[in-house]
mmCIF file of C-alpha atoms (C1' of nucleotides) in Angstrom:
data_model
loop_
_atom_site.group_PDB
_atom_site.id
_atom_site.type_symbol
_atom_site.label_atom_id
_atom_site.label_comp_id
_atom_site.label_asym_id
_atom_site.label_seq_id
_atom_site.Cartn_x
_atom_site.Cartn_y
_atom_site.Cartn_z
ATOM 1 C CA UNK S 43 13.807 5.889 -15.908
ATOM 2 C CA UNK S 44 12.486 8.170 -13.603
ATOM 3 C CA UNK S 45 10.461 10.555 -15.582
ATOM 4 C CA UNK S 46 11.645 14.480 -13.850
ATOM 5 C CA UNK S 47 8.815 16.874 -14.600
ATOM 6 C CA UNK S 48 9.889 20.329 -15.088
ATOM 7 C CA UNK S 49 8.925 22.556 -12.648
ATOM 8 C CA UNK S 50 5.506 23.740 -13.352
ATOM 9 C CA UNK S 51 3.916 27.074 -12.299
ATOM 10 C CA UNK S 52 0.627 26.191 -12.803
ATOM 11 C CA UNK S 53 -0.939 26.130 -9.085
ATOM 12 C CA UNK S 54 -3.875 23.860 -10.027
ATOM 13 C CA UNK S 55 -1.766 21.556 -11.046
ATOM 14 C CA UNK S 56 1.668 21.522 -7.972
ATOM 15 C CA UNK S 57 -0.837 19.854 -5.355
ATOM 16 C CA UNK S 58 -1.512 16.900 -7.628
ATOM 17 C CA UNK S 59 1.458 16.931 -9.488
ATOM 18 C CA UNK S 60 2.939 17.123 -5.540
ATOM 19 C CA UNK S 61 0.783 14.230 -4.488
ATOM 20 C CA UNK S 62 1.882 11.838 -7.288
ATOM 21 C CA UNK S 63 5.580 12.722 -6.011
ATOM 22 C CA UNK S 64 4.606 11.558 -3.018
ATOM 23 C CA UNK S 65 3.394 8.252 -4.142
ATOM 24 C CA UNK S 66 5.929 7.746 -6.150
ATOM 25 C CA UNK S 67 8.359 7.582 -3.140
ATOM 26 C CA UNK S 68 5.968 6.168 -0.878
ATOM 27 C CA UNK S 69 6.326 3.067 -3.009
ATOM 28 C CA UNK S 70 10.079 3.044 -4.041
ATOM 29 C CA UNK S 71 10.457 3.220 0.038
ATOM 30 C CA UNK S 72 8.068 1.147 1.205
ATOM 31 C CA UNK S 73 9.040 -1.282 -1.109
ATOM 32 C CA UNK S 74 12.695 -0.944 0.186
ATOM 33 C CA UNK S 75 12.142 -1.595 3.880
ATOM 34 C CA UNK S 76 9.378 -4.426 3.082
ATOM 35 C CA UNK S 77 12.443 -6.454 1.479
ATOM 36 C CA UNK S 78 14.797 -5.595 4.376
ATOM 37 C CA UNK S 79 11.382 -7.108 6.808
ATOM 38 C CA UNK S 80 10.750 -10.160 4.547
ATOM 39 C CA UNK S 81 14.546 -11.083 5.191
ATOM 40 C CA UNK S 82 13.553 -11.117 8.772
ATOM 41 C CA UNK S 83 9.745 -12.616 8.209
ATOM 42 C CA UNK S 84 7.952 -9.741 8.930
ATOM 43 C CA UNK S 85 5.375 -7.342 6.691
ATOM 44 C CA UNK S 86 5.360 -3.496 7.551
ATOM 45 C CA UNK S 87 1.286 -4.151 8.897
ATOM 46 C CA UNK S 88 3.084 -6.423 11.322
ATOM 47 C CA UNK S 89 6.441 -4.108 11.712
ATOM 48 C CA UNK S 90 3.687 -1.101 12.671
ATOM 49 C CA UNK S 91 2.216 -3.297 14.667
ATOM 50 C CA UNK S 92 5.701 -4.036 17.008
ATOM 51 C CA UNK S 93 6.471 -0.020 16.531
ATOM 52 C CA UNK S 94 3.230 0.947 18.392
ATOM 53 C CA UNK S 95 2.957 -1.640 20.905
ATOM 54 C CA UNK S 96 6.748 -0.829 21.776
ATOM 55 C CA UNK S 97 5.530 2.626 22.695
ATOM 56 C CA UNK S 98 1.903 1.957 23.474
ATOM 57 C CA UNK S 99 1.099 -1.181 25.517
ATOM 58 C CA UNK S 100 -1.599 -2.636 27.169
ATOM 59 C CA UNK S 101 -4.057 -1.304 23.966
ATOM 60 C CA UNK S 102 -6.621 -2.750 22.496
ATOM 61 C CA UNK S 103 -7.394 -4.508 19.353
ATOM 62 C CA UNK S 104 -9.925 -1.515 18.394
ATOM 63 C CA UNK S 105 -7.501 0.894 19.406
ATOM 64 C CA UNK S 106 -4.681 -0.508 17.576
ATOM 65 C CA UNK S 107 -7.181 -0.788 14.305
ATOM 66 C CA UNK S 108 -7.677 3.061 15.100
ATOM 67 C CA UNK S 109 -3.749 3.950 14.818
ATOM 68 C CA UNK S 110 -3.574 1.611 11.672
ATOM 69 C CA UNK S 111 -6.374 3.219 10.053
ATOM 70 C CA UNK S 112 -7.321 -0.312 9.443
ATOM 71 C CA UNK S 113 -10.431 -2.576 10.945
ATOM 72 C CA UNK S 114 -10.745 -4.413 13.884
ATOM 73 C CA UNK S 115 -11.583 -7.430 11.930
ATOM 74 C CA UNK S 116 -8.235 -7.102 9.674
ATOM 75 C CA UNK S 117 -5.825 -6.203 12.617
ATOM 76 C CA UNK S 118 -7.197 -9.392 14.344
ATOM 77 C CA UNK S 119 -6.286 -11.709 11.567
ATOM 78 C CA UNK S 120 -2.581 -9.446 11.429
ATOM 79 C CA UNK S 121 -2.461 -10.532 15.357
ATOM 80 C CA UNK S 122 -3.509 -14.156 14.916
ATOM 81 C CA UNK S 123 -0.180 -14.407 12.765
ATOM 82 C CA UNK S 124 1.849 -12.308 14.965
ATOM 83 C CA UNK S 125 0.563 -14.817 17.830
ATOM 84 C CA UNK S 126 1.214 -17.725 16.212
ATOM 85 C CA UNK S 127 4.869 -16.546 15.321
ATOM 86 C CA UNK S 128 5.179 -15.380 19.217
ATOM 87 C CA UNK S 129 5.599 -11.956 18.915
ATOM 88 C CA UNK S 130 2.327 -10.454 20.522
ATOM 89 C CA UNK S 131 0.072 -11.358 23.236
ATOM 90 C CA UNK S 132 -3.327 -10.536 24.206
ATOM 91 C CA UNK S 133 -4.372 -10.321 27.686
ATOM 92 C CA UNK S 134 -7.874 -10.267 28.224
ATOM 93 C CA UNK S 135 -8.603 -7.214 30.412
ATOM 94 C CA UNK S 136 -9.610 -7.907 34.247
ATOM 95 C CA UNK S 137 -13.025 -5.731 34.238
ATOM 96 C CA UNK S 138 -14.181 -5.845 30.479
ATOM 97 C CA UNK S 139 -13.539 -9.084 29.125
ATOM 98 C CA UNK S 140 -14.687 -8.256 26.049
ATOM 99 C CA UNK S 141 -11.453 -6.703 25.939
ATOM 100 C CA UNK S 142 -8.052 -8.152 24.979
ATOM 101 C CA UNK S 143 -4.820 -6.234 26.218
ATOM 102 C CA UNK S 144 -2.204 -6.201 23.533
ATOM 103 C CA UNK S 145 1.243 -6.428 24.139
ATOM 104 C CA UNK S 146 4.421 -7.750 22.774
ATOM 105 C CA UNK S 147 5.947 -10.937 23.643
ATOM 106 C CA UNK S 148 9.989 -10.611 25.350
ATOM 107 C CA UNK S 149 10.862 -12.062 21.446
ATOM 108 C CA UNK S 150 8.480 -9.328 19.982
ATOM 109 C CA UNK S 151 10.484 -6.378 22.008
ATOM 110 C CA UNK S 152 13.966 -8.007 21.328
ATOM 111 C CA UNK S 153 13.128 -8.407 17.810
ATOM 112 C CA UNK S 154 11.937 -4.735 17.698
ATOM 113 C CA UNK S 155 14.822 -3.307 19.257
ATOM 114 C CA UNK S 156 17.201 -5.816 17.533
ATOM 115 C CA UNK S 157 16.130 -4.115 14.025
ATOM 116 C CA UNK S 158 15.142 -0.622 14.770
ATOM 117 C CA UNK S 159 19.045 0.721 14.179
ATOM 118 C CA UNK S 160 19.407 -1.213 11.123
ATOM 119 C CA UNK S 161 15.580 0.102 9.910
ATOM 120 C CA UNK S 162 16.356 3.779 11.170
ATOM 121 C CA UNK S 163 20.434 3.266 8.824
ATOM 122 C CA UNK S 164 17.683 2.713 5.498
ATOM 123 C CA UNK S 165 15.703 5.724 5.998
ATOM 124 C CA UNK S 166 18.462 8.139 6.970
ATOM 125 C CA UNK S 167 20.784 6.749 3.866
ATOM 126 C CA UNK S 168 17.724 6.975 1.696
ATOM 127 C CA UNK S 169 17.123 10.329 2.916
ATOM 128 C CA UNK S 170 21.165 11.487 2.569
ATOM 129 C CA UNK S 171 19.848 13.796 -0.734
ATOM 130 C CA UNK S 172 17.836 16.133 1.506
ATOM 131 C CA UNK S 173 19.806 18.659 3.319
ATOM 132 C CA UNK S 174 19.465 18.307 6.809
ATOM 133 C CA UNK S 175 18.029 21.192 7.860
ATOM 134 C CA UNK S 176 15.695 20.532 5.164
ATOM 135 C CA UNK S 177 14.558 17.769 6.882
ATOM 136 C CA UNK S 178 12.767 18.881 9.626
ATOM 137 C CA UNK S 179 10.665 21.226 7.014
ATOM 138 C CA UNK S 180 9.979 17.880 5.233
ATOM 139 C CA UNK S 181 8.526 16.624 8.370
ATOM 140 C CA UNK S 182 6.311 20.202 8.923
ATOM 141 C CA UNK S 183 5.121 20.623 5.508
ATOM 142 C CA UNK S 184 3.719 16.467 5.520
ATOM 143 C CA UNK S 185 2.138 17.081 8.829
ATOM 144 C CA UNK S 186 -0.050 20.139 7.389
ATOM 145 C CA UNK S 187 -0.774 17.853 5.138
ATOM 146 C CA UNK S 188 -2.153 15.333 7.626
ATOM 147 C CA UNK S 189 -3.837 17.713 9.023
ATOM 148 C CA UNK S 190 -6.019 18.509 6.075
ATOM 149 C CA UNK S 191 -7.095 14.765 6.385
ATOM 150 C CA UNK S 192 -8.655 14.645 9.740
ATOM 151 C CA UNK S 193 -11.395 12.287 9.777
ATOM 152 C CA UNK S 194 -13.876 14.933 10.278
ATOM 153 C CA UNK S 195 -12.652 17.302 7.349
ATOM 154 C CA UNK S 196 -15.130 17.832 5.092
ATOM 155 C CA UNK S 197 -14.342 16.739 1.830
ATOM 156 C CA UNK S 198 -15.157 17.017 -2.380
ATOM 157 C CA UNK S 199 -16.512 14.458 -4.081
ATOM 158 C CA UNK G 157 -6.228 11.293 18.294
ATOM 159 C CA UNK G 158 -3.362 11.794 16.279
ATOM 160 C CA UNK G 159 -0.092 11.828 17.510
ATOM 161 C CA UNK G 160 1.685 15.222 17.664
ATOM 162 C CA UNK G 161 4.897 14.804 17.962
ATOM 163 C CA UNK G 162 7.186 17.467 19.970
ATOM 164 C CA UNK G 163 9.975 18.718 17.649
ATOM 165 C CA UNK G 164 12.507 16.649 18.167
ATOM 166 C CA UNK G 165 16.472 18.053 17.830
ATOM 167 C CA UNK G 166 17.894 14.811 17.452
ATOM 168 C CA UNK G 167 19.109 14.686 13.502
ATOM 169 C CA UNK G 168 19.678 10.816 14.032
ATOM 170 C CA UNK G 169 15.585 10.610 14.952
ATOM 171 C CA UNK G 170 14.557 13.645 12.711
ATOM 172 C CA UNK G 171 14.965 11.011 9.052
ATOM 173 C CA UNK G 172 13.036 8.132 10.535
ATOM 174 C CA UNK G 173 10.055 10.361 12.152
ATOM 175 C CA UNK G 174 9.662 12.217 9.059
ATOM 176 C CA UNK G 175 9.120 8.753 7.167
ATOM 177 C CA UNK G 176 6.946 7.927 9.255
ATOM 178 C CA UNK G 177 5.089 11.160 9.001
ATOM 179 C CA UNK G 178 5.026 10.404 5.379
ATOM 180 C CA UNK G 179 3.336 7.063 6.038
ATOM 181 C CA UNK G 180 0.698 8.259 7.871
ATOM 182 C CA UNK G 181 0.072 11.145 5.445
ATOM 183 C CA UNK G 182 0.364 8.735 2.702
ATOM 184 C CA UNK G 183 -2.053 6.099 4.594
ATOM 185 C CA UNK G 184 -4.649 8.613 5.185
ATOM 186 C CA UNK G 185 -4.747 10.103 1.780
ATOM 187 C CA UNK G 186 -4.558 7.036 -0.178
ATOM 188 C CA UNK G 187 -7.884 5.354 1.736
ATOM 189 C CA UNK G 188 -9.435 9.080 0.718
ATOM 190 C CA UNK G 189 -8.406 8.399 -2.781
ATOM 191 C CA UNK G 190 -9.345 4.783 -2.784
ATOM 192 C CA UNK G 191 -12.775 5.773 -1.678
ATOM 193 C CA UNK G 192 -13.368 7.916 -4.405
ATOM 194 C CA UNK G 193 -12.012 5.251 -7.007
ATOM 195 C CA UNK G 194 -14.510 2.619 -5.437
ATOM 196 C CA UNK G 195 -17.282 4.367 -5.800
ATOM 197 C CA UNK G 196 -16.045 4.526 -9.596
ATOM 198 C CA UNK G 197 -15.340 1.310 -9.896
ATOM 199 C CA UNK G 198 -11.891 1.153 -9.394
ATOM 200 C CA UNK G 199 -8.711 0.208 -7.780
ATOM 201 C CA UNK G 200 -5.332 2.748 -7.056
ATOM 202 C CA UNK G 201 -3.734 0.110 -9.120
ATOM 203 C CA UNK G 202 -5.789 0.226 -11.852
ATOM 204 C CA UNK G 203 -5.897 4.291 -11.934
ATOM 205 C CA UNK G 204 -2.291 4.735 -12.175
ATOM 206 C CA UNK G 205 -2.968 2.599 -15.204
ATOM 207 C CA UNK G 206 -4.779 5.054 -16.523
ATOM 208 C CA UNK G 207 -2.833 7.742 -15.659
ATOM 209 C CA UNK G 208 0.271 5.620 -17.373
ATOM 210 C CA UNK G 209 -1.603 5.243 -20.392
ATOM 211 C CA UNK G 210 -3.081 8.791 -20.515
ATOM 212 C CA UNK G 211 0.393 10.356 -21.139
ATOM 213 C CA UNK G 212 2.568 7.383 -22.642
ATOM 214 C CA UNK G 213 0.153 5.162 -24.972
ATOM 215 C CA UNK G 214 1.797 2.028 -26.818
ATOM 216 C CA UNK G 215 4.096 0.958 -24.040
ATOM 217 C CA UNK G 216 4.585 -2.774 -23.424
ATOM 218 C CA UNK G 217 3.705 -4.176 -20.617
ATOM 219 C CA UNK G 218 7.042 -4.509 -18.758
ATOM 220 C CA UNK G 219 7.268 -1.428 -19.707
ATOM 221 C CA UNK G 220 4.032 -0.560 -17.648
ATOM 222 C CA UNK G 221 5.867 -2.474 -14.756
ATOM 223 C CA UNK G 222 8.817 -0.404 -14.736
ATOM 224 C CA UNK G 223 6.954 2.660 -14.258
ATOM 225 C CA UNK G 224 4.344 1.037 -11.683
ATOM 226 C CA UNK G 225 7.281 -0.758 -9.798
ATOM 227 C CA UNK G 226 5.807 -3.804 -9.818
ATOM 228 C CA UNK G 227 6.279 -6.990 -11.669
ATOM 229 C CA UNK G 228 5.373 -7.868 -14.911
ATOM 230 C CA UNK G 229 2.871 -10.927 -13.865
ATOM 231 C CA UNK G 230 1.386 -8.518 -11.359
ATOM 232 C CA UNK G 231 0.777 -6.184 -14.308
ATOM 233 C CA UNK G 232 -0.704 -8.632 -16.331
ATOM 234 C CA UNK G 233 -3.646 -10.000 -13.666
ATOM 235 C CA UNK G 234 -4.294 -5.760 -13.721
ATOM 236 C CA UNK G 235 -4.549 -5.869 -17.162
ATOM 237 C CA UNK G 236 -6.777 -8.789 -17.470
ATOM 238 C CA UNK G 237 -9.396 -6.903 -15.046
ATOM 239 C CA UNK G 238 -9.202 -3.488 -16.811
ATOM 240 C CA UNK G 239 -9.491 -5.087 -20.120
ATOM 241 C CA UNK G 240 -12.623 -7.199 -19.232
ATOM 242 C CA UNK G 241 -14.191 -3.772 -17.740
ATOM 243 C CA UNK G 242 -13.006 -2.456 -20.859
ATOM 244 C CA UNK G 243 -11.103 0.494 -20.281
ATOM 245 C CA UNK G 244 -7.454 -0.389 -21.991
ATOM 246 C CA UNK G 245 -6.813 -3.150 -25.217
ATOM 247 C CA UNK G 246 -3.392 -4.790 -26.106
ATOM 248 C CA UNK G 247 -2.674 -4.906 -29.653
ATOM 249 C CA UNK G 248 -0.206 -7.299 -30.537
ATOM 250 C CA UNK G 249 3.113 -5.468 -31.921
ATOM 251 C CA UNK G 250 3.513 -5.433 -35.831
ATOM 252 C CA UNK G 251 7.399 -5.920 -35.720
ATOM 253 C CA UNK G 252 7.724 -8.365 -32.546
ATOM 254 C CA UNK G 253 5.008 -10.380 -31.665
ATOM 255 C CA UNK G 254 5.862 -11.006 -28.397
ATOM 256 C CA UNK G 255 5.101 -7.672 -27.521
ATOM 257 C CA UNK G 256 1.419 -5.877 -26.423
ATOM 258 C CA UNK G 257 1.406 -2.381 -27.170
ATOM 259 C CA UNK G 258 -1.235 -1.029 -24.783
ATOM 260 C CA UNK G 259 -4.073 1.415 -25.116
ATOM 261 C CA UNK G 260 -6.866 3.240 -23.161
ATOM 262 C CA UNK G 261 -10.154 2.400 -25.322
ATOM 263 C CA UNK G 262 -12.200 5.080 -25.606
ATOM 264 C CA UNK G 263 -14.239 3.764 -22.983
ATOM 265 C CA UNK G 264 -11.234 4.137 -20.697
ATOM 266 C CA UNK G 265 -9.719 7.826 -21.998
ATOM 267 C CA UNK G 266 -13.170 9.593 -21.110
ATOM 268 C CA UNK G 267 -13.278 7.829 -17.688
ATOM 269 C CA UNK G 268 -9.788 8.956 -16.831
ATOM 270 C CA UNK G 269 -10.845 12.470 -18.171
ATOM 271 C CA UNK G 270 -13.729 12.772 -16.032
ATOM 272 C CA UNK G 271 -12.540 11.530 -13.214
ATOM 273 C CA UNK G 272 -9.172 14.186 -13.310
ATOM 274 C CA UNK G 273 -10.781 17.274 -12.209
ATOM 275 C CA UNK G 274 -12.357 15.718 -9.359
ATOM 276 C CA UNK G 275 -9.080 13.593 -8.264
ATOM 277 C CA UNK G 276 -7.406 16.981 -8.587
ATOM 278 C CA UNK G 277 -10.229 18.623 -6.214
ATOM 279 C CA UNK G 278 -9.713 16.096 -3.500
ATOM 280 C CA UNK G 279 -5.814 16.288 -3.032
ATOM 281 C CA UNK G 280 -5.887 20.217 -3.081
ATOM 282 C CA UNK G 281 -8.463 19.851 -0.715
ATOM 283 C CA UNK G 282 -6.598 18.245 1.390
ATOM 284 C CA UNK G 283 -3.700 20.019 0.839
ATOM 285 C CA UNK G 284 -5.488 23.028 1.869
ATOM 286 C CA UNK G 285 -3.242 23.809 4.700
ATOM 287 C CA UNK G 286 0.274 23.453 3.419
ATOM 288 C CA UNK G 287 1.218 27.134 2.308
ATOM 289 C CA UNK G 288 1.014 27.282 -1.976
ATOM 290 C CA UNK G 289 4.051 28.727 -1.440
ATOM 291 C CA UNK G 290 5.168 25.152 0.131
ATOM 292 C CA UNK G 291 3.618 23.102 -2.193
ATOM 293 C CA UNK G 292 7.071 23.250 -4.406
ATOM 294 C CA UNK G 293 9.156 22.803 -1.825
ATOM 295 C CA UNK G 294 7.589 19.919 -1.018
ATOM 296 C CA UNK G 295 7.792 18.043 -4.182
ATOM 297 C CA UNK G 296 11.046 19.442 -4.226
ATOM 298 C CA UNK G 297 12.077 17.288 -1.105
ATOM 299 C CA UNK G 298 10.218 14.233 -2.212
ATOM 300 C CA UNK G 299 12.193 14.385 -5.370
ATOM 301 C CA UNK G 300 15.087 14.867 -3.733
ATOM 302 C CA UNK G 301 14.168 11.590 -1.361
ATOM 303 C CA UNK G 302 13.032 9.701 -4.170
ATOM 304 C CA UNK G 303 16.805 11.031 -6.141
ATOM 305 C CA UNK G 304 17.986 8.483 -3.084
ATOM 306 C CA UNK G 305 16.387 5.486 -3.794
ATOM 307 C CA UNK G 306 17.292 4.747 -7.679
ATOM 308 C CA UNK G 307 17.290 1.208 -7.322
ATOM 309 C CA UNK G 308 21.511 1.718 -8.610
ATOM 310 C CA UNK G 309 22.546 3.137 -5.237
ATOM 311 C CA UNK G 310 23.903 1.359 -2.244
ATOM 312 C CA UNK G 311 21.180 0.475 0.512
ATOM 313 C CA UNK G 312 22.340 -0.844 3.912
ATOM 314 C CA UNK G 313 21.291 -3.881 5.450
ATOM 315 C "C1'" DT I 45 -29.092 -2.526 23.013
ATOM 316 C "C1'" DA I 46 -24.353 -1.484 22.225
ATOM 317 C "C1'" DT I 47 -19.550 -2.954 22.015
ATOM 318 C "C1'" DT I 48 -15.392 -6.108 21.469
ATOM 319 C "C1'" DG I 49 -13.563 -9.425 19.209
ATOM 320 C "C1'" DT I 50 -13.996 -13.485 15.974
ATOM 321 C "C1'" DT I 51 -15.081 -15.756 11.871
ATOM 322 C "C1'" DA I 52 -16.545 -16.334 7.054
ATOM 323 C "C1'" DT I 53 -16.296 -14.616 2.583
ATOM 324 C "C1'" DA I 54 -14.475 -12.382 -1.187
ATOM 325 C "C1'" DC I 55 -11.374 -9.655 -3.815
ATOM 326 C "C1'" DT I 56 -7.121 -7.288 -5.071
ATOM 327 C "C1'" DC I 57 -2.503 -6.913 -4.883
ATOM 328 C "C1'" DT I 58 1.887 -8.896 -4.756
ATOM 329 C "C1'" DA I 59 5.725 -12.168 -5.755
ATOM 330 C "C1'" DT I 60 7.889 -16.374 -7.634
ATOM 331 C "C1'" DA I 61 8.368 -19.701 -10.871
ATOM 332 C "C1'" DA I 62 7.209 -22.545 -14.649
ATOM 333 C "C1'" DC I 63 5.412 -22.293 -19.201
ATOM 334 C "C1'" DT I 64 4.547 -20.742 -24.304
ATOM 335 C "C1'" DA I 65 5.598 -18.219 -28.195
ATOM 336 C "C1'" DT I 66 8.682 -15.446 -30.470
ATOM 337 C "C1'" DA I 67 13.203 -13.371 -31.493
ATOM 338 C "C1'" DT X 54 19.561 -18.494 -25.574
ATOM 339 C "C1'" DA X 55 17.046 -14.596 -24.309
ATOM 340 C "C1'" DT X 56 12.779 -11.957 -23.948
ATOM 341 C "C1'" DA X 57 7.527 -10.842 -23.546
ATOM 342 C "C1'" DG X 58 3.727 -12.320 -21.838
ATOM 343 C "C1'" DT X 59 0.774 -15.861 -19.483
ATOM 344 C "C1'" DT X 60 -0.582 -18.894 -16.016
ATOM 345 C "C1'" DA X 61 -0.422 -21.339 -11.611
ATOM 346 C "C1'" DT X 62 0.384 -20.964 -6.950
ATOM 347 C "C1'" DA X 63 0.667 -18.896 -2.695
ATOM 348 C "C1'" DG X 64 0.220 -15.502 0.803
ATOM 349 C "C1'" DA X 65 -0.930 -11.077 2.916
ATOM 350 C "C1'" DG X 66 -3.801 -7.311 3.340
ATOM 351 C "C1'" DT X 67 -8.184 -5.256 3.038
ATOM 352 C "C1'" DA X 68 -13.265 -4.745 3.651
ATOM 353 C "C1'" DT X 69 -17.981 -6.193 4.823
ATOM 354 C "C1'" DA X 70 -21.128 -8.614 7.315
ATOM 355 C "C1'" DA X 71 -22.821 -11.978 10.431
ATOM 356 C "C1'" DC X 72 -21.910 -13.967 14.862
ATOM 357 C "C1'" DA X 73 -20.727 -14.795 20.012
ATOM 358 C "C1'" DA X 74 -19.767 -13.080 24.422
ATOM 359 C "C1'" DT X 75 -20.022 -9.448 27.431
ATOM 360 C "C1'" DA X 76 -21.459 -4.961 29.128
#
DNA sequence: TATTGTTATACTCTATAACTATA
DNA sequence: TATAGTTATAGAGTATAACAATA
């Protein structure tokens, strides 16, 4: 199924060739942890949006559009749903009331915390293949990566 | 603006934090990519049709879903859209005519062709700071990942 | 004027399920 | 009966652009 290159010297060729791999289990993953969500009527927009309001409260919408790398006009139409299902609030700040304070809902948090074991059990079984100490390169080597993406990088094409 | 994490020693945080490292690569790279396509005329979708096609021509279309991971009605609304822009044709199967063997057109091959190089520029770009020496290792570990997600194996939850 | 958030619009992707034609 | 592909339906995400309220 799977189709395993051979390993391929050719240095023009192991960034993209590197890239597709990375797809290729971006996908397979993502598509495993967006079943284990649907069980439990969420979509990973909506699970990011728990994971950084559990760590960053009190936000705003632009500011949670900025750690999504999404817009403000799309994370307020993610929010309207997460509203309606009671699982985020917005506050609308005391000085700037153009501004709405994010935060989640006592359901939101419990909800979050309920399934944050049972998410963290997925990645580390789907990750069992990769030695451990191997792990923490994997982390390094896709955060030089990230860094060659910074919004102000200059870019081809 | 990005969030740089400290080196955590905890193994039972180091699996999740590296997925989500691989997210956020994955996030930021893909809107790169899909900016490039757009400007071409195209979708990510639709250019890992291409890329399909390029290497395995006269596969079926469930056949195209298996390798996309997606399913086979998704495939087929993909299909509609590339055909009308003209880039891939289904011939009907000589033997079983149920089946569509697929096909870039011409049209389609030289667009894939001269779109490579450049797609190939942009991810090396970015991949400018990961060590070439790296670059190996890292598909190695993705593979590895991916090696533990073969939709055979045992998933909790 | 500039900024935050909302709304309207449009499109693509995605899945599920019912349907047709063929095997 | 089973399989390949199509179509209908539905929903979410995404972007862009125009708009309102506020600064």
């Amino acid at each position: 199924m799977s189709l395993r290159l051979p390993i391929l010297p050719d240095p023009r060729s192991a960034a993209p060739m590197t890239w597709v791999q990375l797809v290729r289990t971006h996908s397979k993953m993502a598509r495993r942890i967006e079943q284990f969500l649907d069980r439990r009527g969420l979509t990973l927009p909506q699970w990011d949006v728990l994971a950084t309001l559990s760590v960053e409260e009190n936000i705003t919408q632009q500011e949670l559009a900025g750690r999504l790398l999404v817009t403000k006009g799309n994370v307020c139409g993610v929010l309207d749903r997460m509203e309606t299902a009671g699982l985020v609030i917005r506050r609308a700040d005391d000085d700037d009331k153009r501004i709405n304070r994010l935060a989640l809902t006592p359901k939101g948090r419990k909800l979050f915390i309920k399934l944050l074991p049972d998410y963290g059990d997925i990645v580390q079984h789907a990750m069992r293949l990769v030695p451990k100490t191997d792990i923490m390169k994997l982390f390094q080597l896709l955060d030089q990566f990230e860094q060659g993406l910074e919004p102000d990088t200059a870019a081809p094409a």
